[in-house]
C-alpha cells in the first residue's frame, strides 16, 4: 500500500477528533519513521523543530495521539535527548475518557519501504478552528485534506513524474517554479532527485536560509 494511502487510512477515523497541530505532529512522525519498522528515535526538541512548535506544546499533542492508539511512546532516560515513537494502526479509536479502560492489543503497522519520505513543512495543517477541504482526497467515508500544506509526499516519489510545481510545492517555494523548471531542462533528473532527497534528509536547524535555497545550492553543486 502506498504510504499516502496508508496515512489516510490510519487518520480517517480520527480526523475530526484531532486538532490541526495534533494531526501535524502525527504526520511528521509518520514521514520520518523508519519505513521497515514504523519506528522513530528522536529528541523531543528535534521533533518540536520539525513540527515547528515549542517542546512544551508538543507533549499534550503526543499524549493525545497515544490515547487514540496512533503512536506508542517509549521515553529514554532523558526524553529531551531521545524518545522512541512507533506508528500504530489506530484501528481501535478511543476518547480520552475511554483510554484508561482500553485493554485490547493495538496492531503495529510497518510502513512501505519502497517510498522515500517527504517531511511536513512548517505550515499549519489546518486553518482556523476547522479543516480546509481544498485538495481533499476521500478515504473511506471520511475526507482528509492532503494538499501541499500537509507536505504530501506523493508530490515526488521514485516512480512519479518530477515537475517544477511538485518540487516547489514540496519545498514550500512556489514563487520559484520558473527556476525549478529551468533546472529540469538543464540538469539530468538524477541530479534533481539527489539534491531533493538530500534537502529532505537534512535537519531543518542545519538549513541556514530556506529549503529552496539549499536545494538550488545542491543542484548546482551536483550538476557541476
Tab-separated table of C-alpha atoms in Angstrom:
chain	number	residue	atom	x	y	z
A	1	UNK	CA	0.000	0.000	0.000
A	2	UNK	CA	1.369	3.441	-0.871
A	3	UNK	CA	2.293	5.485	2.167
A	4	UNK	CA	-0.043	8.327	1.216
A	5	UNK	CA	-2.978	5.911	1.155
A	6	UNK	CA	-1.762	4.255	4.358
A	7	UNK	CA	-1.643	7.597	6.131
A	8	UNK	CA	-5.180	8.492	5.060
A	9	UNK	CA	-6.434	5.061	6.127
A	10	UNK	CA	-4.941	5.435	9.606
A	11	UNK	CA	-6.080	9.021	10.139
A	12	UNK	CA	-9.582	8.815	8.665
A	13	UNK	CA	-11.393	7.534	11.828
A	14	UNK	CA	-9.614	10.117	13.997
A	15	UNK	CA	-9.501	13.159	11.744
A	16	UNK	CA	-12.266	15.242	13.304
A	17	UNK	CA	-11.097	14.404	16.838
A	18	UNK	CA	-7.592	15.751	16.311
A	19	UNK	CA	-6.566	19.383	16.381
A	20	UNK	CA	-4.559	20.664	13.395
A	21	UNK	CA	-1.364	20.545	15.456
A	22	UNK	CA	-2.043	17.022	16.736
A	23	UNK	CA	-2.580	15.836	13.162
A	24	UNK	CA	0.557	17.622	12.026
A	25	UNK	CA	2.594	16.000	14.808
A	26	UNK	CA	1.408	12.526	13.812
A	27	UNK	CA	2.134	13.111	10.121
A	28	UNK	CA	5.627	14.380	10.956
A	29	UNK	CA	6.391	11.233	12.966
A	30	UNK	CA	4.889	9.116	10.164
A	31	UNK	CA	7.099	10.656	7.472
A	32	UNK	CA	10.332	10.415	9.464
A	33	UNK	CA	9.738	6.927	10.903
A	34	UNK	CA	11.803	4.002	9.661
A	35	UNK	CA	9.954	2.599	6.607
A	36	UNK	CA	10.512	-1.018	7.645
A	37	UNK	CA	9.551	-0.802	11.329
A	38	UNK	CA	7.459	2.340	11.695
A	39	UNK	CA	9.808	3.461	14.493
A	40	UNK	CA	11.443	6.838	15.053
A	41	UNK	CA	14.135	7.667	17.625
A	42	UNK	CA	14.363	11.425	18.078
A	43	UNK	CA	14.726	14.021	20.800
A	44	UNK	CA	11.623	15.949	21.763
A	45	UNK	CA	13.470	19.132	20.881
A	46	UNK	CA	14.267	17.923	17.349
A	47	UNK	CA	10.700	16.722	16.872
A	48	UNK	CA	9.348	20.090	18.002
A	49	UNK	CA	11.626	21.767	15.449
A	50	UNK	CA	10.261	19.583	12.665
A	51	UNK	CA	6.687	20.299	13.754
A	52	UNK	CA	7.601	23.985	14.134
A	53	UNK	CA	6.337	24.203	17.710
A	54	UNK	CA	7.576	24.631	21.267
A	55	UNK	CA	8.629	21.474	23.106
A	56	UNK	CA	6.193	22.138	25.947
A	57	UNK	CA	3.323	22.408	23.452
A	58	UNK	CA	4.322	19.118	21.844
A	59	UNK	CA	3.803	16.982	24.973
A	60	UNK	CA	-0.030	17.140	25.184
A	61	UNK	CA	-0.311	16.504	21.436
A	62	UNK	CA	1.797	13.352	21.779
A	63	UNK	CA	-0.306	12.179	24.707
A	64	UNK	CA	-3.486	12.657	22.666
A	65	UNK	CA	-2.042	10.615	19.794
A	66	UNK	CA	-1.057	7.864	22.208
A	67	UNK	CA	-4.510	7.818	23.806
A	68	UNK	CA	-6.112	7.365	20.416
A	69	UNK	CA	-3.894	4.406	19.539
A	70	UNK	CA	-1.992	6.214	16.794
A	71	UNK	CA	1.502	6.059	18.310
A	72	UNK	CA	3.401	4.286	21.052
A	73	UNK	CA	5.951	6.254	23.082
A	74	UNK	CA	8.973	4.837	24.897
A	75	UNK	CA	10.766	7.734	26.638
A	76	UNK	CA	14.510	7.394	27.068
A	77	UNK	CA	16.366	8.240	30.305
A	78	UNK	CA	16.136	11.859	29.209
A	79	UNK	CA	13.174	12.346	26.807
A	80	UNK	CA	14.525	15.740	25.771
A	81	UNK	CA	17.564	13.939	24.340
A	82	UNK	CA	15.841	10.890	22.878
A	83	UNK	CA	12.429	9.263	22.793
A	84	UNK	CA	11.269	6.346	20.671
A	85	UNK	CA	7.990	6.507	18.785
A	86	UNK	CA	6.212	3.774	16.851
A	87	UNK	CA	3.396	4.229	14.356
A	88	UNK	CA	0.343	2.133	15.258
A	89	UNK	CA	-2.623	1.131	13.137
A	90	UNK	CA	-5.086	3.346	15.022
A	91	UNK	CA	-7.752	0.681	14.440
A	92	UNK	CA	-9.096	0.988	17.988
A	93	UNK	CA	-10.011	4.688	18.317
A	94	UNK	CA	-10.791	5.775	21.866
A	95	UNK	CA	-11.670	9.022	23.566
A	96	UNK	CA	-9.634	10.378	26.445
A	97	UNK	CA	-12.206	9.018	28.927
A	98	UNK	CA	-12.145	5.548	27.376
A	99	UNK	CA	-8.376	5.380	27.041
A	100	UNK	CA	-7.753	4.438	30.667
A	101	UNK	CA	-10.008	1.389	30.305
A	102	UNK	CA	-8.622	0.263	26.943
A	103	UNK	CA	-7.123	-3.226	27.181
A	104	UNK	CA	-7.235	-4.567	23.632
A	105	UNK	CA	-3.979	-5.072	21.778
A	106	UNK	CA	-3.142	-2.496	19.109
A	107	UNK	CA	-1.744	-3.797	15.842
A	108	UNK	CA	1.676	-2.500	14.822
A	109	UNK	CA	1.691	-1.283	11.233
A	110	UNK	CA	5.011	-1.150	9.318
A	111	UNK	CA	5.474	1.466	6.632
A	112	UNK	CA	6.122	0.878	2.946
A	113	UNK	CA	9.923	0.663	2.473
A	114	UNK	CA	9.678	1.456	-1.235
A	115	UNK	CA	8.884	5.137	-0.835
A	116	UNK	CA	11.223	7.974	0.099
A	117	UNK	CA	9.590	10.066	2.854
A	118	UNK	CA	8.978	13.759	2.478
A	119	UNK	CA	8.552	15.695	5.723
A	120	UNK	CA	5.756	18.050	6.667
A	121	UNK	CA	6.640	21.674	6.081
A	122	UNK	CA	6.273	24.399	8.686
A	123	UNK	CA	2.738	25.403	7.752
A	124	UNK	CA	-0.269	24.815	9.970
A	125	UNK	CA	-2.083	21.775	8.551
A	126	UNK	CA	-5.477	23.378	9.014
A	127	UNK	CA	-6.900	26.869	9.026
A	128	UNK	CA	-8.920	28.487	11.786
A	129	UNK	CA	-10.807	26.109	14.037
A	130	UNK	CA	-11.842	23.757	11.243
A	131	UNK	CA	-10.325	21.910	8.324
A	132	UNK	CA	-9.888	23.216	4.820
A	133	UNK	CA	-11.239	20.694	2.326
A	134	UNK	CA	-9.403	22.200	-0.632
A	135	UNK	CA	-7.477	19.444	-2.379
A	136	UNK	CA	-9.028	16.768	-0.175
A	137	UNK	CA	-8.944	13.089	-1.094
A	138	UNK	CA	-11.666	10.681	0.043
A	139	UNK	CA	-10.522	7.988	2.485
A	140	UNK	CA	-13.319	5.507	3.154
A	141	UNK	CA	-16.250	7.531	4.456
A	142	UNK	CA	-14.050	10.400	5.600
A	143	UNK	CA	-12.404	13.260	3.752
A	144	UNK	CA	-8.819	14.009	4.669
A	145	UNK	CA	-7.035	17.122	3.382
A	146	UNK	CA	-3.761	16.146	1.745
A	147	UNK	CA	-2.855	19.309	-0.144
A	148	UNK	CA	0.612	20.865	-0.225
A	149	UNK	CA	0.167	22.423	3.229
A	150	UNK	CA	0.226	18.911	4.645
A	151	UNK	CA	3.574	18.230	2.983
A	152	UNK	CA	2.033	15.445	0.919
A	153	UNK	CA	4.929	13.259	-0.083
A	154	UNK	CA	3.057	11.928	-3.095
A	155	UNK	CA	4.263	15.143	-4.775
A	156	UNK	CA	7.541	13.375	-5.573
A	157	UNK	CA	8.133	9.620	-5.458
A	158	UNK	CA	10.770	7.432	-7.002
A	159	UNK	CA	8.453	6.376	-9.789
A	160	UNK	CA	6.362	9.532	-10.039
A	161	UNK	CA	6.603	12.365	-12.536
A	162	UNK	CA	9.016	15.084	-11.482
A	163	UNK	CA	7.742	18.588	-12.248
A	164	UNK	CA	8.756	22.092	-11.291
A	165	UNK	CA	5.441	22.536	-9.490
A	166	UNK	CA	5.826	19.340	-7.464
A	167	UNK	CA	9.287	20.427	-6.323
A	168	UNK	CA	8.114	23.936	-5.459
A	169	UNK	CA	5.111	22.683	-3.505
A	170	UNK	CA	7.152	20.184	-1.517
A	171	UNK	CA	9.755	22.831	-0.686
A	172	UNK	CA	7.070	25.437	0.068
A	173	UNK	CA	8.683	27.666	-2.552
A	174	UNK	CA	6.011	28.280	-5.190
A	175	UNK	CA	7.468	31.626	-6.223
A	176	UNK	CA	10.449	29.809	-7.783
A	177	UNK	CA	8.574	27.413	-10.068
A	178	UNK	CA	10.188	29.006	-13.142
A	179	UNK	CA	13.641	28.471	-11.636
A	180	UNK	CA	12.960	24.803	-10.965
A	181	UNK	CA	11.593	24.412	-14.495
A	182	UNK	CA	14.915	25.716	-15.781
A	183	UNK	CA	16.797	23.217	-13.613
A	184	UNK	CA	14.749	20.334	-15.016
A	185	UNK	CA	15.673	21.379	-18.548
A	186	UNK	CA	19.353	21.936	-17.768
A	187	UNK	CA	20.274	19.092	-15.392
A	188	UNK	CA	19.737	15.300	-15.532
A	189	UNK	CA	16.785	14.083	-13.482
A	190	UNK	CA	19.006	12.018	-11.171
A	191	UNK	CA	20.802	15.221	-10.141
A	192	UNK	CA	17.495	16.877	-9.278
A	193	UNK	CA	16.281	13.873	-7.297
A	194	UNK	CA	19.568	13.520	-5.392
A	195	UNK	CA	19.507	17.194	-4.417
A	196	UNK	CA	15.867	16.924	-3.376
A	197	UNK	CA	16.464	13.829	-1.221
A	198	UNK	CA	19.422	15.494	0.487
A	199	UNK	CA	17.296	18.519	1.356
A	200	UNK	CA	14.632	16.285	2.900
A	201	UNK	CA	17.199	14.330	4.915
A	202	UNK	CA	18.862	17.441	6.341
A	203	UNK	CA	17.597	18.559	9.786
A	204	UNK	CA	15.754	21.892	9.471
A	205	UNK	CA	18.028	23.557	12.028
A	206	UNK	CA	21.025	22.909	9.745
A	207	UNK	CA	19.464	24.662	6.749
A	208	UNK	CA	20.676	28.248	7.039
A	209	UNK	CA	18.293	30.025	4.660
A	210	UNK	CA	15.434	28.020	3.216
A	211	UNK	CA	14.794	24.582	1.759
A	212	UNK	CA	14.503	26.147	-1.690
A	213	UNK	CA	17.834	27.949	-1.401
A	214	UNK	CA	19.548	24.798	-0.147
A	215	UNK	CA	18.031	22.786	-2.993
A	216	UNK	CA	19.389	25.312	-5.503
A	217	UNK	CA	22.845	25.093	-3.917
A	218	UNK	CA	22.859	21.285	-4.119
A	219	UNK	CA	21.620	21.159	-7.718
A	220	UNK	CA	24.442	23.455	-8.831
A	221	UNK	CA	26.951	21.538	-6.713
A	222	UNK	CA	25.997	18.133	-8.106
A	223	UNK	CA	25.437	19.424	-11.619
A	224	UNK	CA	28.871	20.976	-11.900
